[in-house]
Coordinates of C-alpha atoms and ligand atoms in Angstrom, one line a residue:
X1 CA 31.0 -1.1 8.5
X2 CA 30.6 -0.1 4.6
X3 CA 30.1 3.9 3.7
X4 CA 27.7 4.6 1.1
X5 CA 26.4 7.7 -0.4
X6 CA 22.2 5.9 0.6
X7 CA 21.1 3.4 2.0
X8 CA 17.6 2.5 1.3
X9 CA 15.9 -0.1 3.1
X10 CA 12.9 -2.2 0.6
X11 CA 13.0 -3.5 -2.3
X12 CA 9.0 -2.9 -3.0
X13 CA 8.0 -0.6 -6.5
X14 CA 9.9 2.1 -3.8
X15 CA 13.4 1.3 -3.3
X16 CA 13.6 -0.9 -6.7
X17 CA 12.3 2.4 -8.7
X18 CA 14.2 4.7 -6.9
X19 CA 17.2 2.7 -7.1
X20 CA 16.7 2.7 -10.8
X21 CA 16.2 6.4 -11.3
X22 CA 19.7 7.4 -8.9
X23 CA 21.5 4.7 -11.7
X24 CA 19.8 6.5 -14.4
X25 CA 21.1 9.7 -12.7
X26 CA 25.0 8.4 -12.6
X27 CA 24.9 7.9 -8.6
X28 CA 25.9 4.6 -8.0
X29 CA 27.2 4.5 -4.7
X30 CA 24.1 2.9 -2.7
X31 CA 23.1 -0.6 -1.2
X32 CA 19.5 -1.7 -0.2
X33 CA 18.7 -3.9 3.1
X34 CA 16.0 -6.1 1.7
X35 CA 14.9 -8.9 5.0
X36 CA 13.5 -11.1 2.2
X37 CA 15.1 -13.5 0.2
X38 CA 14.0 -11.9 -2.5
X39 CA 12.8 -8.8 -4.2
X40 CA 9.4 -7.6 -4.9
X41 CA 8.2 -6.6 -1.3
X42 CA 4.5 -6.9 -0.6
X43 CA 4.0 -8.7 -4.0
X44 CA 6.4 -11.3 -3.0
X45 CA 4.8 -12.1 0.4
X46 CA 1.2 -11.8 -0.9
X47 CA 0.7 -15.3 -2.2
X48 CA -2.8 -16.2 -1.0
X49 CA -5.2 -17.2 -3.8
X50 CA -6.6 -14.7 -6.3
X51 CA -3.6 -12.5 -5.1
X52 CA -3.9 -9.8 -8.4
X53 CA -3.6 -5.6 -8.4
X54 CA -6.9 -3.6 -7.8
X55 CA -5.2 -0.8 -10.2
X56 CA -4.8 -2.2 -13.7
X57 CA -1.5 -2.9 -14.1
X58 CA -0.7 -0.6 -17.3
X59 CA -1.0 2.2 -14.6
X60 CA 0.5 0.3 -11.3
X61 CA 4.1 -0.2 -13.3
X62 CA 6.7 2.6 -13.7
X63 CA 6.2 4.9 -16.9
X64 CA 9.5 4.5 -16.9
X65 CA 9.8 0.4 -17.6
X66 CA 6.0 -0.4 -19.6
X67 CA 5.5 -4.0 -19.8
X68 CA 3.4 -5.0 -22.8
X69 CA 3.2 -8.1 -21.8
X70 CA 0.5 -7.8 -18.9
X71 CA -2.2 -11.0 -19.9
X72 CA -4.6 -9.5 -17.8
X73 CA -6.0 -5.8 -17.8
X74 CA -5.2 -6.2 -13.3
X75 CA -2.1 -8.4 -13.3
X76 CA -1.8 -11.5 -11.0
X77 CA 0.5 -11.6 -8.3
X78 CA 2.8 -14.0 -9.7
X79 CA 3.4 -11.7 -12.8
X80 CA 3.9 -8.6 -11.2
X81 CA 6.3 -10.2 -9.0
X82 CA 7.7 -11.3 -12.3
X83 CA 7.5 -8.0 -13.6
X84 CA 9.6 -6.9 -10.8
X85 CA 12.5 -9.5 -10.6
X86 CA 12.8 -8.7 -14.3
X87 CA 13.4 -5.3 -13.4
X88 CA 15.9 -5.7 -11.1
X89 CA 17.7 -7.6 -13.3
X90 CA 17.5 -5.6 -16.1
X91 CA 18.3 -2.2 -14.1
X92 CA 21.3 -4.3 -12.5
X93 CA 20.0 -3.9 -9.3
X94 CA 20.6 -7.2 -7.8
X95 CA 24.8 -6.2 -7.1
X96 CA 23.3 -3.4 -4.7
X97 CA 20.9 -5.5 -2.4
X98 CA 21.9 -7.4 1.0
X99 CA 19.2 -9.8 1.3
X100 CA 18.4 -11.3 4.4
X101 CA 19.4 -7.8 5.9
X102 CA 16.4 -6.8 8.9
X103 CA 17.0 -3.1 9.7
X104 CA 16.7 -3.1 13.2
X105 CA 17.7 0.9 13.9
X106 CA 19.0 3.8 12.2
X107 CA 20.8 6.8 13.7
X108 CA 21.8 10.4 12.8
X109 CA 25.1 11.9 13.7
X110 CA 26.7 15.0 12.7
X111 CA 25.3 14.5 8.9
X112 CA 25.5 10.6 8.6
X113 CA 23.6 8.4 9.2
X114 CA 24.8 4.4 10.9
X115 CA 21.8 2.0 10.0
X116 CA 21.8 -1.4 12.0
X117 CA 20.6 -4.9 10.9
X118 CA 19.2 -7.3 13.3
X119 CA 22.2 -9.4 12.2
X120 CA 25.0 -6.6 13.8
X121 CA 25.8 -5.2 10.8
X122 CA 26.0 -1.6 10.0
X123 CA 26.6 1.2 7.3
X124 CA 27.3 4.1 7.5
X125 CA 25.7 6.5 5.0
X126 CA 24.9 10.2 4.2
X127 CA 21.2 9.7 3.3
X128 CA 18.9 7.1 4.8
X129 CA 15.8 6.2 2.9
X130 CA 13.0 4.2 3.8
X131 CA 11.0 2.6 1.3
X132 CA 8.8 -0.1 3.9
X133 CA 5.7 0.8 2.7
X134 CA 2.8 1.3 4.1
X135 CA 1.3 -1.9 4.4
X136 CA 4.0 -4.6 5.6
X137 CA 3.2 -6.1 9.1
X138 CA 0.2 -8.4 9.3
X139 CA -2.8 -8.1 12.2
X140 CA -4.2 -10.4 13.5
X141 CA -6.6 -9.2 16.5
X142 CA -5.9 -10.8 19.5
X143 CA -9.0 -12.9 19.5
X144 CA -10.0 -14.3 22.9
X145 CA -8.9 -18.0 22.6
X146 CA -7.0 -17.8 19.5
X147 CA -4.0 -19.9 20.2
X148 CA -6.4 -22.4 21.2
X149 CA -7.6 -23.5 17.8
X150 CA -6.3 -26.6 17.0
X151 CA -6.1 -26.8 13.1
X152 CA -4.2 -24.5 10.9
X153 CA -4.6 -20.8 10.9
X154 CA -2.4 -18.0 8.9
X155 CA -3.0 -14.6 7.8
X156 CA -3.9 -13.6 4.4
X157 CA -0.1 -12.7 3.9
X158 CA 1.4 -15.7 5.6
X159 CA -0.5 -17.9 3.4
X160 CA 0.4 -21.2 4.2
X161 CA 0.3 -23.2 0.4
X162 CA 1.1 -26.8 2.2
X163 CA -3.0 -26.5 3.4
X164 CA -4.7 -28.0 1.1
X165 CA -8.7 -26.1 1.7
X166 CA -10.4 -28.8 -0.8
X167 CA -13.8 -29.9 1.3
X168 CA -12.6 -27.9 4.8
X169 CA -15.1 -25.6 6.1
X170 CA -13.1 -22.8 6.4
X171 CA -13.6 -19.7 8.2
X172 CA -12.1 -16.2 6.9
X173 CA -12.1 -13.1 9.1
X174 CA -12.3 -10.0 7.5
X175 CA -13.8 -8.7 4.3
X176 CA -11.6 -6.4 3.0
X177 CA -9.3 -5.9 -0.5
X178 CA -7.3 -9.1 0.4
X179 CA -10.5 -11.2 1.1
X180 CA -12.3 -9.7 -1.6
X181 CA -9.5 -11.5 -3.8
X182 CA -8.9 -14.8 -2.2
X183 CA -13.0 -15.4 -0.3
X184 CA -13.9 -16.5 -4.4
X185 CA -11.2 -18.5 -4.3
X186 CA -11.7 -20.3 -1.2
X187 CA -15.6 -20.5 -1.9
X188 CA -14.7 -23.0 -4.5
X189 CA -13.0 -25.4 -3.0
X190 CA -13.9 -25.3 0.6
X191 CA -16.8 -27.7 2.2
X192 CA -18.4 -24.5 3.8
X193 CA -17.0 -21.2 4.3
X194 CA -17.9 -19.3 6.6
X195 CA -17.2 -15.0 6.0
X196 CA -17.1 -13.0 9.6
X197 CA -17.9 -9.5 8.3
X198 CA -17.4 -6.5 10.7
X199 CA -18.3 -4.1 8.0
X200 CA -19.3 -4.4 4.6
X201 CA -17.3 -2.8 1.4
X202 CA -18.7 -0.3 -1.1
X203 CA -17.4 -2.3 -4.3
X204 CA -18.2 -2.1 -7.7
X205 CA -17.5 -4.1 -10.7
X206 CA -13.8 -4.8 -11.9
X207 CA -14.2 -5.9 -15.4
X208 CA -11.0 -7.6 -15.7
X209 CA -10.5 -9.7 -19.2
X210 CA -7.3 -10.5 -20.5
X211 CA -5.0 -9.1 -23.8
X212 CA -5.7 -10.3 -26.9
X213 CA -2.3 -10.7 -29.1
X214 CA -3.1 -8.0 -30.7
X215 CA -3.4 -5.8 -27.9
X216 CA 0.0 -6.8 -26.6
X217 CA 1.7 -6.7 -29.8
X218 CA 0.2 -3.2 -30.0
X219 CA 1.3 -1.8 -26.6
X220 CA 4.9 -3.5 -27.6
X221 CA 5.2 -2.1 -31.4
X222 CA 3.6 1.3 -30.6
X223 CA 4.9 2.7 -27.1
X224 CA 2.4 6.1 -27.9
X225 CA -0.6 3.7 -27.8
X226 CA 0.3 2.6 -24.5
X227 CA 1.0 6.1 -22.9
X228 CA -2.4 7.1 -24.0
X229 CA -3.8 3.8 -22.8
X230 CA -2.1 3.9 -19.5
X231 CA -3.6 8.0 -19.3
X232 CA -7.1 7.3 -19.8
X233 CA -6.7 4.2 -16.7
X234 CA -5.7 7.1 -14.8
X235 CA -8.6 9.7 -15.8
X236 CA -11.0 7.2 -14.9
X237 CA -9.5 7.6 -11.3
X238 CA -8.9 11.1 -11.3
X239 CA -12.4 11.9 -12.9
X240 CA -14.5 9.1 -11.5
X241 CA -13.3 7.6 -7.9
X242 CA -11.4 10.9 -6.7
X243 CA -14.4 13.1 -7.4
X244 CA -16.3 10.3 -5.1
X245 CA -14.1 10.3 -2.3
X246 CA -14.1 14.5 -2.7
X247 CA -18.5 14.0 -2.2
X248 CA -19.6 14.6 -5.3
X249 CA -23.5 13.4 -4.8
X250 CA -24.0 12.1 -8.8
X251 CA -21.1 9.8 -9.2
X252 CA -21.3 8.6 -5.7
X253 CA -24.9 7.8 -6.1
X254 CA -23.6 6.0 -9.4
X255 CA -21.4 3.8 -7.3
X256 CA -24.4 2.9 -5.2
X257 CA -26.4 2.1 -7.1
X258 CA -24.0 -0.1 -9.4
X259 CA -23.0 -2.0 -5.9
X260 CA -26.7 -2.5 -5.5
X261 CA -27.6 -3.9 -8.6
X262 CA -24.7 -6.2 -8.3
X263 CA -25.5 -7.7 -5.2
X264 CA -29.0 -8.0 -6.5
X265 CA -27.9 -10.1 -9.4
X266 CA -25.7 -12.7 -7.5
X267 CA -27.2 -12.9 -4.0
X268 CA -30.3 -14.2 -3.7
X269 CA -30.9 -14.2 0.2
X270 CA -32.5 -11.5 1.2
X271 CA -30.5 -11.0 4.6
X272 CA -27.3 -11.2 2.8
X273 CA -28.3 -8.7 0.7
X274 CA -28.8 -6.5 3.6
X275 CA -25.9 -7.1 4.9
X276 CA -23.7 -6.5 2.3
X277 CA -24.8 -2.9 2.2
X278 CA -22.8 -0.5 3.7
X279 CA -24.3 2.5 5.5
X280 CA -21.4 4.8 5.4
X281 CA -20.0 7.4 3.0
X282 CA -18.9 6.1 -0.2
X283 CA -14.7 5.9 -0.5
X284 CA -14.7 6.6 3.8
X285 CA -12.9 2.7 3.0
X286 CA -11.4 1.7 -0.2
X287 CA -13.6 1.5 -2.5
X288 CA -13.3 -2.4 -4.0
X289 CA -13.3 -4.1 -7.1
X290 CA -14.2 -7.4 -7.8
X291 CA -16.7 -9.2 -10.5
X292 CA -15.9 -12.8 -8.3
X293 CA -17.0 -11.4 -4.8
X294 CA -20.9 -11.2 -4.9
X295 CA -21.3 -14.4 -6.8
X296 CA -19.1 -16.2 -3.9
X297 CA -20.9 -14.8 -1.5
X298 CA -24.3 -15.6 -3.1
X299 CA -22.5 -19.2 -3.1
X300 CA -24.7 -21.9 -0.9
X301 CA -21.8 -23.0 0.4
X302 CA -20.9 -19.4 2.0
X303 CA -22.6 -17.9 5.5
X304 CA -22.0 -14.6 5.6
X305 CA -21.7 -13.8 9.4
X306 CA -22.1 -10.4 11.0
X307 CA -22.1 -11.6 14.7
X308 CA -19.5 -10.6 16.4
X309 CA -16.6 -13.0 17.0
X310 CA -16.6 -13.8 20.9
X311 CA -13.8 -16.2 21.0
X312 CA -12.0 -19.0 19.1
X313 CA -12.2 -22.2 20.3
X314 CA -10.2 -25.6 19.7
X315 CA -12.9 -26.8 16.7
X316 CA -13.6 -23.5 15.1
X317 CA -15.0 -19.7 16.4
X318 CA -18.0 -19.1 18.7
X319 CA -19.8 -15.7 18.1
X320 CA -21.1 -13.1 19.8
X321 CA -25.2 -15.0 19.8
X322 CA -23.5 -18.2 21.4
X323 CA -23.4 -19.7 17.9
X324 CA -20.6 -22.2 17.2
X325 CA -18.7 -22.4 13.5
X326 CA -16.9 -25.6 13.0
X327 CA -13.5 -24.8 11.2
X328 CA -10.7 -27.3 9.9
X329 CA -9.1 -23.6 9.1
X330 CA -9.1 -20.4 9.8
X331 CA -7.6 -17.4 7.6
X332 CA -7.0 -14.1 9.0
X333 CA -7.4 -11.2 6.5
X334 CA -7.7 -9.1 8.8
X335 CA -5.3 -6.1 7.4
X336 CA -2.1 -4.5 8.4
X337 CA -0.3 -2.3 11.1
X338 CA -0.3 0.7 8.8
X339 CA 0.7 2.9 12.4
X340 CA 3.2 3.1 13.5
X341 CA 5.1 4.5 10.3
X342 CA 8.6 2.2 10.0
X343 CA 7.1 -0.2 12.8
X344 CA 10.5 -2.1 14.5
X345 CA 12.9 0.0 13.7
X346 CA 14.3 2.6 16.1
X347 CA 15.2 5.7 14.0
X348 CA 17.2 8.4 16.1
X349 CA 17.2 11.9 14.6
X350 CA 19.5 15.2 16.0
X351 CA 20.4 15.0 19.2
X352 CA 18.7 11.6 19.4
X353 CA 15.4 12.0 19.2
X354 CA 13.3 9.0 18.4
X355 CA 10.8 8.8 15.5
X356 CA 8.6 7.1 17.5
X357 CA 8.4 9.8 20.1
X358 CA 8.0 12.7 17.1
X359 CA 5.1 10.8 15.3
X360 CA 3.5 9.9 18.8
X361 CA 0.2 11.6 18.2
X362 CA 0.3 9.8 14.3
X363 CA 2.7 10.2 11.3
X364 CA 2.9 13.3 9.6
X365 CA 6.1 14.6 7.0
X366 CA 6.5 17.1 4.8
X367 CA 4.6 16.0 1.4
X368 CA 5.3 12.7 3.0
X369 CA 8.8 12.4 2.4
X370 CA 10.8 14.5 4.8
X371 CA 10.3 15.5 8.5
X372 CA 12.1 18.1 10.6
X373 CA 14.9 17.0 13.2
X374 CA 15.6 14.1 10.9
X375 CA 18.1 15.6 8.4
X376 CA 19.0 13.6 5.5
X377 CA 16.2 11.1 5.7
X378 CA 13.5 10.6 2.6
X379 CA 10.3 8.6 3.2
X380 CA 8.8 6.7 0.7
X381 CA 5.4 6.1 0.6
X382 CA 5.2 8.3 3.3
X383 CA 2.6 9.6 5.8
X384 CA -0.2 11.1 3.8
X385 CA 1.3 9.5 -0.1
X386 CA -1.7 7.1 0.0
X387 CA -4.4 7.3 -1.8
X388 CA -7.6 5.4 -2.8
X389 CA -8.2 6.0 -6.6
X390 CA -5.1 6.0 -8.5
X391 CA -2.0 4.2 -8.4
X392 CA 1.0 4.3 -5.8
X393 CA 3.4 3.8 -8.2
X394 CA 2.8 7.0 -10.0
X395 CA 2.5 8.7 -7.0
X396 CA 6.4 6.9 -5.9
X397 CA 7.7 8.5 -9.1
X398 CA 7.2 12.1 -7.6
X399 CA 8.9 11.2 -5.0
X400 CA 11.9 9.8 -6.7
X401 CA 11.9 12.9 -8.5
X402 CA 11.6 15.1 -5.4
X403 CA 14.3 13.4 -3.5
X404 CA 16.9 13.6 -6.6
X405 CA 16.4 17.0 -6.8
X406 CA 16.9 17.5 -2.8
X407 CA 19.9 15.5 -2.9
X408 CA 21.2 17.5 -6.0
X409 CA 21.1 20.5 -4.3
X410 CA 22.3 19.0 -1.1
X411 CA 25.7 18.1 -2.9
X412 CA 27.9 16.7 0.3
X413 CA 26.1 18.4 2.8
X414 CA 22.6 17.8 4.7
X415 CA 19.3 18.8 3.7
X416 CA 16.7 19.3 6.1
X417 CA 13.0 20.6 6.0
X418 CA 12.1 23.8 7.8
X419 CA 9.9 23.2 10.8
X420 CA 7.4 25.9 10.2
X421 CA 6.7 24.8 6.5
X422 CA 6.2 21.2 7.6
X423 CA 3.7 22.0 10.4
X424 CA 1.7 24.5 7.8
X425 CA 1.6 21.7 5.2
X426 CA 0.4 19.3 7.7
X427 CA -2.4 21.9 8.7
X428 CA -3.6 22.3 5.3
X429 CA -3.4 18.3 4.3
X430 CA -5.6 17.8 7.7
X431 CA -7.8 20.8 7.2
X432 CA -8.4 19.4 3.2
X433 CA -8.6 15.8 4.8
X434 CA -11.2 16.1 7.4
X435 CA -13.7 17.2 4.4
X436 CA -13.1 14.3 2.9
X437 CA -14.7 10.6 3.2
X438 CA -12.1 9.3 4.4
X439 CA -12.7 11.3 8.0
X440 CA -16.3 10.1 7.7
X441 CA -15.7 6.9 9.3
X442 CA -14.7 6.2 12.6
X443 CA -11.6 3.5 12.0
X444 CA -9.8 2.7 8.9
X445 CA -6.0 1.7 8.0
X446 CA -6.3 4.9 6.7
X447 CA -6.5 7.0 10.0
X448 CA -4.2 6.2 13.2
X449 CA -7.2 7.8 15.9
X450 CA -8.7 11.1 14.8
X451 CA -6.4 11.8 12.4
X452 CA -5.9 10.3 8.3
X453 CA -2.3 9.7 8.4
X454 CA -2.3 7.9 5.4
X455 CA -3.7 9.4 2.8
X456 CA -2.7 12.1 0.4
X457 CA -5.4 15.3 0.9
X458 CA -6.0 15.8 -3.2
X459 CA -5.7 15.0 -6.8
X460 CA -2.6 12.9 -7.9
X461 CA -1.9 16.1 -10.3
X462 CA -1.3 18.6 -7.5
X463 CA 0.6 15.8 -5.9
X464 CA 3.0 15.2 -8.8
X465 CA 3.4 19.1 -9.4
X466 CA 4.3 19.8 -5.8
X467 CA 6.8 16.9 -5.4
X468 CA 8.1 17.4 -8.8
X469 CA 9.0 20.6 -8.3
X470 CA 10.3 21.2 -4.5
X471 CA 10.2 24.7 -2.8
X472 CA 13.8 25.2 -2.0
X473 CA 13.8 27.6 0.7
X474 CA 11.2 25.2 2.5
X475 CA 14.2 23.4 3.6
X476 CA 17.8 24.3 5.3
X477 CA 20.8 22.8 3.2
X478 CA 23.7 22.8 5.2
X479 CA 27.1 22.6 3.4
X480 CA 30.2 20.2 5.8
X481 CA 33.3 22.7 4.0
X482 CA 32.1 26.1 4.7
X483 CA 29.7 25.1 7.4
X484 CA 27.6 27.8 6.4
X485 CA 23.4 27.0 6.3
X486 CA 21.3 28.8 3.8
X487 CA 17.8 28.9 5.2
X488 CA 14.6 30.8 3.9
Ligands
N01_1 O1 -6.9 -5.2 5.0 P1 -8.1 -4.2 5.4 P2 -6.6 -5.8 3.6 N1 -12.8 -9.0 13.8 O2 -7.6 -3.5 6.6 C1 -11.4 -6.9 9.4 C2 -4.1 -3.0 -0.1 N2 -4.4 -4.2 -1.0 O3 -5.4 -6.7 3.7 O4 -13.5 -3.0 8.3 C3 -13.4 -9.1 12.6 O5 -8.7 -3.4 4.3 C4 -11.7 -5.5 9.0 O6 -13.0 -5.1 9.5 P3 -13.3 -3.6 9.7 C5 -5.3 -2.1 -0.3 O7 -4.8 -0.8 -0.3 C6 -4.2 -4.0 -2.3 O8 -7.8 -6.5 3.0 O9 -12.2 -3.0 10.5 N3 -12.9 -8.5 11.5 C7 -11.6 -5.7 7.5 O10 -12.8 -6.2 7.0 C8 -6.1 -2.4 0.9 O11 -7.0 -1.3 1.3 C9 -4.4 -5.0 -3.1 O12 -14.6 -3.6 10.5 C10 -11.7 -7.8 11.7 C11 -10.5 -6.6 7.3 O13 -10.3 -7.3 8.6 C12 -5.1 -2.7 1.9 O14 -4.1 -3.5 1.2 C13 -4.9 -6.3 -2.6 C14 -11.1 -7.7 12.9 C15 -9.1 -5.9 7.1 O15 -9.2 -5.2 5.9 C16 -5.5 -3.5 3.1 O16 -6.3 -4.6 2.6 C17 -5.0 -6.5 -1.3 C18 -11.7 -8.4 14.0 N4 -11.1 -8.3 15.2 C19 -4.8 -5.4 -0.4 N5 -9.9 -7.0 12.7 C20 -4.2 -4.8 -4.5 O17 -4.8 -5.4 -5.3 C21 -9.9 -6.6 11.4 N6 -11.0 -7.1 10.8 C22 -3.2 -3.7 -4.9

């Protein structure tokens, strides 16, 4: 067993940037469990075609690390992977990570933590950070007669590159921001596809071109012109999208309208137009962008099917009307286990309480980071740090911030947050929440049952000003020498 002064288990935009900002704070005494060969987290396992960012990348990077290089205005996977490996090295991360390391449990003990890998291997540390994300273990519904089908089938985050979909009919379940991205794909190639749509996606136009020279070489020679580039990406989701999700009738009837006139322009079929529409709130689901979407669907090649799926069969999926779809293939992008919070491991908390057991009505921390009874543990990307109009990454640097001033204060001690001003925080974020589309609709990976765990409650301002500047006497920092707590 190794002692460390963290461990922090991801190497996503989370653990790489925090892992940065503790270097750039002189703390070097910290090791990250990565179970991938690799770094880069969800943008290294999301290969399938048309894999790219649905926030333009000058926004979804850290402010800390611009790349003027982006080609396109919404990076493809491949160079924000890139983009992230390059970071690593630069930073001098790679001599801190333990690849191939699956963090199995984690457990508190008298102000340390001992975190497990599925391998038998532990360390022992005084802060424990998770930094899984929110969207890292794949569903796929458990279809009547799934295992049955006899040709290949993967999920959209599995994607299995030796299948070659050139003249297959194909059949993709799911419609949502990952088969938005790779259904245009697909379209082109495939014999017939066949899209099984449970619920249609408010989505507007994405407008994605790529740099000119001159751009690049502007954003490189004159950093200012970037930073005021990369703001006015995020006004347009402070002042545009968040305003939507918040119900604000005008721009919400502008995003209907400008989803109607796309589909009017690329599907001609009248009963795929119809059933493209959605007939919920605007934002209640992400809100997606695409220009490739509507024309694929619009494709003659492409049946847009709204049946029900009943059961999957040897040859392909038979739905709900006693209809039977032919498949050589079958892609699942059908989303993520976003509940449980830090799915598979087993954390332990004072006197060994399990996570699971304290989130057992749905995830909840406060301002997503830190949760009573579980001293000396920071989550990143959280419970309630999502949100659907700006980028994560900004939102991660708060929380770098927030947890580098905890642990300053903290010194060799423990740090941990004060019951009472956890449970009022959570009763204003689900008080603010339920107001919200997002609580319009009954399911979403957004909500685990009644209840929108994922999702932060307001603008990303309020969010930065809160974590960026921590309410001390919200917590209880306990100090090992004098043994002597200081609480509010
Ligand atoms: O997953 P989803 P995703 N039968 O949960 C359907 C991020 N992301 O991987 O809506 C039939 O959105 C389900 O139907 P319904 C982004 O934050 C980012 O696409 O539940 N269908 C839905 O259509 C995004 O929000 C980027 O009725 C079934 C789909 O599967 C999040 O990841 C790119 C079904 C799942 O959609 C998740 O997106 C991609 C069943 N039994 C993703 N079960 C970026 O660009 C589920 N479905 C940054």
């Amino acid at each position: 067993m190794t002692s460390h002064k963290l461990v922090i288990i991801g190497t996503g935009f989370g653990g790489l940037g925090l892992a940065a900002r503790l270097r750039e704070t002189g703390i070097d005494d910290f090791i990250i469990l990565e179970k991938s060969d690799g770094v880069g987290g969800t943008w290294r396992h999301n290969t399938y075609p048309g894999a790219e960012c649905d926030i333009a990348s000058s926004l979804y990077s850290y402010s800390f690390a611009p790349n003027p290089a982006w080609d396109f205005k919404w990076a493809k996977q491949p160079q924000i992977l890139d983009y992230l490996e390059g970071f690593t090295k630069d930073r001098d991360l790679y001599r801190h990570i333990r690849f191939g390391a699956t963090v199995t449990g984690a457990v508190y003990d008298k102000g340390r933590w001992t975190v497990t890998t599925a391998g038998g291997k532990t360390y022992d540390c005084q802060f424990f950070v998770s930094a899984v994300g929110q969207l890292h273990h794949p569903s796929i519904p458990n279809i009547k007669g799934k295992e049955t089908f006899k040709g290949p089938n993967f999920h959209s985050a599995q994607w299995d590159h030796s299948v070659d979909l050139t003249d297959k009919n194909v059949g993709v379940i799911g419609v949502g921001a990952s088969a938005a991205q790779l259904i245009p794909e697909v379209a082109k190639i495939a014999k017939h596809l066949t899209v099984y749509q449970r619920t249609p996606n408010w989505m507007i136009n994405k407008h994605d071109r790529p740099y000119s020279k001159f751009e690049k070489w502007l954003a490189g020679k004159l950093p200012f012109m970037a930073k005021l580039y990369r703001g006015g990406l995020w006004c347009q989701g402070e002042f545009f999208i968040w305003p939507v999700i918040k119900g604000a009738k005008i721009r919400g009837a502008l995003v209907r309208k400008l989803n109607a006139l796309e589909i009017k322009k690329h599907v001609k079929d009248p009963e795929k137009r119809s059933k493209l529409t959605p007939d919920y709130a605007v934002g209640a689901k992400r809100i997606l962008l695409s220009d490739k979407y509507y024309p694929a669907i619009g494709r003659d090649n492409v049946t847009l099917e709204t049946q029900s799926i009943s059961e999957i069969k040897a040859g392909g999926i038979e739905t709900a009307d006693d209809k039977f779809h032919a498949h050589d293939v079958i892609v699942y992008a059908t989303g993520f286990f976003s509940n449980p919070f830090l799915k598979n491991i087993d954390v332990r908390g004072e006197a060994g309480r399990a996570l699971r057991e304290h989130w057992k009505d749905g995830a909840y921390a406060y301002l997503g980071v830190t949760t009573a009874g579980f001293p000396n543990m920071f989550i990143l990307y959280g419970p309630n740090t999502n949100t659907g109009h700006t980028s994560i990454v900004y939102k991660l640097e708060a929380q770098f911030e927030h947890i580098l001033k905890l642990m300053d204060k903290t010194g060799d001690g423990t740090v941990e947050v004060n019951d009472p001003a956890e449970t009022a925080f959570n009763e204003e974020a689900q008080e603010k929440l339920s107001k919200l589309a997002w609580a319009k609709i009954d399911a979403s990976w957004y909500k685990d049952r009644e209840r929108v765990t994922n999702n932060w409650h307001g603008g990303s301002t309020e969010f930065k000003r809160r974590l960026e500047n921590p309410i001390f006497d919200h917590f209880t920092f306990s100090h090992p020498i004098s043994d002597k707590s200081t609480t509010a």
